[in-house]
Amino acid sequence: MKYALGFLVLASSIALAQSSPSRPPITGISHIAVYAADASAAQHYYVDIVGCEKGPDPENPQGARYYVNSTQFVEVLPLADKSSHNRLAHLAYKTANAEKLRLYLKSKSVEVPASVEKAGDGSRWFNVKDPEGNTVQFVQPPAHPKVVNGAKLAGHHIIHVGMLVRDREKEDTFYRAILDFKPYWYGGMKPDKIDWVSQQTPESHDWLEYMLTSGPSGGGIQDVSQKQLGVLNHFSIGVVNMQQTYDTLKAANRLSSPNDHTQIGKDGKWQLNLFDPDGTRLEYMEFSNVQKPCCSDFTAPNPSPSER
């Protein structure tokens, strides 16, 4: 009798495992979507200063895409709520199969839409909310993505995105426990304080950076301004050589004070910050560190120029 019961338990466990959807690959960052008060000013910045190629927005005809490569871009949307300091619409990640990921998240009790959307370029996508209410989008790129020239770009790979996070443990229940994002690095402005926590997407070396409540300089976020939010909610383009990047941008008058200097961050990597007209930060960053990082070692490989 006990063998029969054991067999039934085993069979039930196997059946349950087979019926539970598995997570399809999450293969890196797709894009950051931001709001702009002035579409023409945003276009000048992303095309003439950053060097992106502009394209129509297949998801929103009122928006525009500024491509860094064929499957990564900045989506710029018109600012609807002029009273809000927030310019971040959503962060988006690439997946091999949007519908399978939707079903997987549903099986984990995440509220998902009834179906995926299909954009005009053939991509498929859907939105969910993370535990703090941020909109997260998952995109299955089109079979034949747009060919991007990118001749003016200093770098061709969005290696990380960052956003304001108030509760690290709460967000981990989604990004780490459900989506399997993996630890990469953490650090802070002061040795005894953690300001930033980075975790790579499961099947790539792109990462999401929690920008914690200490704020950009340890002052807290209780009365966060549009400028502070622009520092926290940001994206990063990887470059091979920061000095060469700086020289190229400077020679073409694509840098302006006070954002015209390079520095080594607490993670030991060279960086250079630019800001769009609404204050959203672009952080140029070398792929690998040149100094030992503060606070923690890297626990996963750095992204490389060949990855996109």
C-alpha positions in Angstrom: 0.0 0.0 0.0 2.8 2.4 0.9 4.5 1.8 -2.4 1.3 2.6 -4.2 0.9 5.8 -2.3 4.5 6.7 -3.0 4.0 6.1 -6.7 0.9 8.3 -6.7 2.7 11.1 -5.0 5.6 10.8 -7.4 3.2 10.7 -10.4 1.3 13.8 -9.1 4.6 15.7 -8.7 5.7 14.9 -12.2 2.4 15.9 -13.7 2.4 19.2 -11.7 5.9 19.9 -12.9 5.0 19.2 -16.5 1.9 21.4 -16.3 3.7 24.4 -14.8 5.1 26.6 -17.5 8.8 27.1 -17.6 10.4 30.5 -18.0 11.6 31.2 -21.5 15.0 33.0 -21.9 15.2 36.7 -20.9 18.0 37.8 -23.2 18.9 41.3 -22.0 17.6 44.9 -22.1 15.2 45.9 -24.8 14.8 49.6 -24.0 14.0 52.4 -21.7 10.9 54.5 -22.3 10.9 58.1 -21.1 8.6 61.1 -21.3 9.6 64.3 -23.0 8.0 67.8 -22.6 9.4 68.9 -26.0 9.7 66.3 -28.7 11.9 68.4 -31.0 14.4 69.0 -28.2 14.5 65.3 -27.4 15.1 64.5 -31.0 18.0 67.0 -31.2 19.5 65.4 -28.1 19.1 61.7 -29.1 20.1 62.2 -32.7 22.6 65.0 -32.8 24.2 64.6 -29.4 23.9 60.8 -28.6 24.0 59.8 -32.3 20.9 57.4 -32.3 18.9 56.7 -35.5 15.3 57.8 -35.2 12.5 55.6 -36.2 8.7 55.4 -35.8 7.3 53.9 -32.6 5.3 50.7 -33.6 3.7 50.6 -30.1 2.6 54.2 -29.9 2.2 56.4 -33.0 2.7 59.5 -30.8 6.1 58.4 -29.7 9.5 57.8 -31.4 12.3 55.3 -31.1 16.0 56.2 -31.0 18.0 53.2 -31.8 21.3 52.2 -30.2 21.3 48.9 -32.1 18.7 46.8 -34.0 17.0 45.5 -30.8 17.8 48.2 -28.2 16.5 51.8 -28.2 15.2 54.7 -26.2 11.4 55.1 -26.6 10.4 58.8 -26.2 6.8 59.5 -25.4 4.9 62.8 -25.1 4.6 64.1 -21.5 0.9 63.8 -20.5 1.1 64.8 -16.8 3.1 68.1 -16.7 2.6 68.3 -12.9 4.7 65.1 -12.4 8.4 65.0 -11.8 8.7 61.5 -13.2 10.0 61.0 -16.7 10.3 57.2 -16.6 7.5 55.4 -18.4 8.9 51.9 -18.2 11.9 49.6 -18.5 11.8 46.7 -21.0 13.6 43.4 -21.3 14.0 41.1 -24.3 12.6 37.6 -24.2 12.7 34.7 -26.6 9.0 34.1 -26.3 6.6 36.7 -25.0 3.5 34.4 -24.8 5.4 31.7 -22.9 6.7 34.4 -20.5 3.2 35.8 -20.0 2.0 32.3 -19.1 4.9 31.7 -16.8 4.3 34.9 -14.9 0.6 34.1 -14.6 1.6 30.7 -13.1 3.6 32.7 -10.5 0.5 34.7 -9.5 1.7 37.9 -11.3 -1.1 39.9 -12.8 -0.7 39.7 -16.6 -2.8 40.9 -19.5 -5.2 38.5 -21.3 -2.9 38.3 -24.3 0.3 39.7 -25.7 0.3 42.7 -28.1 1.7 42.6 -31.6 3.5 45.8 -32.8 3.7 47.0 -36.3 7.3 45.8 -36.7 6.4 42.2 -35.8 7.6 42.3 -32.2 5.4 41.0 -29.5 5.1 42.5 -26.0 3.2 42.8 -22.8 3.3 44.9 -19.6 3.2 44.0 -15.9 3.8 45.9 -12.7 6.6 45.0 -10.3 6.0 45.0 -6.5 6.6 48.8 -6.3 4.2 49.6 -9.1 6.8 50.2 -11.8 5.7 49.3 -15.3 7.9 46.4 -16.7 7.6 45.5 -20.4 8.8 42.2 -22.0 9.5 42.3 -25.7 10.0 39.5 -28.2 12.0 41.2 -30.9 10.8 40.9 -34.5 12.2 38.1 -36.7 13.9 40.6 -38.9 14.7 43.7 -36.8 15.5 47.1 -38.2 19.0 47.5 -39.6 20.7 50.4 -37.7 23.6 52.4 -39.1 24.7 54.0 -35.8 27.7 55.7 -37.3 27.6 58.6 -34.9 27.1 56.5 -31.8 29.9 56.3 -29.2 28.7 52.8 -28.2 26.2 50.3 -29.6 25.0 48.3 -26.5 22.7 49.4 -23.7 24.4 47.5 -20.9 22.3 48.5 -17.9 19.2 50.4 -16.8 18.5 51.8 -13.4 15.5 52.9 -11.4 14.5 54.2 -8.0 13.8 51.4 -5.6 12.5 51.9 -2.1 12.4 48.3 -0.8 15.2 46.0 -2.1 13.7 42.9 -0.5 10.3 43.5 -2.0 11.6 44.0 -5.5 13.8 40.9 -5.1 10.6 38.8 -4.8 9.9 39.6 -8.5 13.3 40.2 -10.2 15.3 37.5 -8.4 12.8 34.9 -7.1 10.5 34.9 -10.1 12.5 36.2 -13.0 15.8 34.7 -11.9 17.9 37.9 -12.3 21.3 37.0 -10.8 23.6 39.1 -8.5 26.3 41.2 -10.1 27.6 43.9 -7.8 26.5 46.2 -5.0 28.1 49.4 -3.4 27.5 52.8 -2.0 28.9 56.3 -1.7 30.1 55.4 1.8 31.6 52.0 2.8 28.9 51.3 5.4 25.9 52.1 3.1 24.4 50.3 0.1 23.1 52.7 -2.5 23.2 50.5 -5.6 22.4 46.9 -6.2 22.9 45.4 -9.6 21.5 42.1 -11.0 22.0 40.7 -14.4 19.2 39.4 -16.6 19.1 35.6 -16.6 20.5 34.8 -20.1 22.7 37.9 -20.7 25.2 40.1 -18.9 23.0 43.3 -19.2 21.9 44.4 -15.7 19.2 46.2 -13.7 20.5 48.6 -11.1 18.4 49.3 -8.0 18.9 53.0 -7.1 18.1 52.8 -3.4 16.5 55.4 -1.1 19.7 57.1 -0.1 19.3 59.1 -3.3 22.1 60.4 -5.6 24.2 61.8 -2.7 22.9 60.2 0.4 20.2 62.9 1.0 17.2 60.6 0.8 14.3 60.6 -1.5 11.5 62.0 0.7 11.2 65.1 -1.5 12.8 63.9 -4.7 13.0 66.4 -7.5 12.8 65.9 -11.2 16.5 66.4 -11.4 17.2 63.7 -8.8 14.8 61.3 -10.5 16.6 61.9 -13.7 19.8 60.7 -12.0 18.2 57.7 -10.5 16.1 56.5 -13.5 18.7 56.1 -16.1 20.3 54.0 -18.8 23.9 53.1 -19.7 25.7 52.6 -23.0 28.9 50.5 -23.0 32.0 51.9 -24.6 35.4 50.2 -25.1 37.6 53.2 -24.4 36.3 56.2 -22.3 39.1 58.6 -23.3 38.5 57.9 -26.9 34.8 58.4 -26.4 35.3 61.7 -24.5 37.7 63.0 -27.2 35.2 62.1 -30.0 32.3 63.7 -28.3 34.3 66.8 -27.3 35.7 67.4 -30.8 32.1 67.3 -32.2 30.8 69.7 -29.6 28.5 67.0 -28.2 29.5 67.7 -24.6 28.7 70.7 -22.4 29.5 71.9 -18.9 29.0 70.6 -16.2 28.6 67.2 -17.8 31.9 67.2 -19.7 34.2 65.2 -17.5 35.0 61.5 -17.0 35.3 59.8 -13.7 35.8 56.4 -12.2 32.8 55.1 -10.3 32.7 53.1 -7.1 32.5 50.0 -9.2 35.9 50.8 -10.6 34.7 51.6 -14.1 35.2 54.7 -16.2 32.0 56.7 -16.8 30.7 59.9 -18.3 27.2 61.3 -17.7 25.0 63.2 -20.1 21.4 64.4 -19.5 18.5 64.7 -22.0 16.4 67.9 -22.0 14.1 66.4 -19.3 16.9 65.3 -17.1 17.1 61.6 -17.8 20.7 60.5 -17.4 22.7 58.6 -20.0 25.8 57.0 -18.4 28.5 56.0 -20.8 30.5 53.3 -19.1 33.4 51.1 -20.0 32.6 47.4 -20.1 35.2 46.3 -17.5 36.6 47.9 -14.4 40.1 49.4 -14.2 40.2 49.5 -10.4 39.0 47.1 -7.7 35.4 48.0 -6.9 34.3 49.2 -3.5 32.1 47.2 -1.2 31.8 44.0 -3.1 33.4 42.0 -5.9 31.7 41.3 -9.2 29.9 38.0 -9.0 29.2 37.5 -12.7 31.1 38.3 -15.9 31.0 41.8 -17.3 29.2 42.4 -20.6 31.3 42.5 -23.7 31.3 44.7 -26.9 30.2 41.6 -28.9 27.0 41.2 -26.9 23.9 43.1 -28.1 
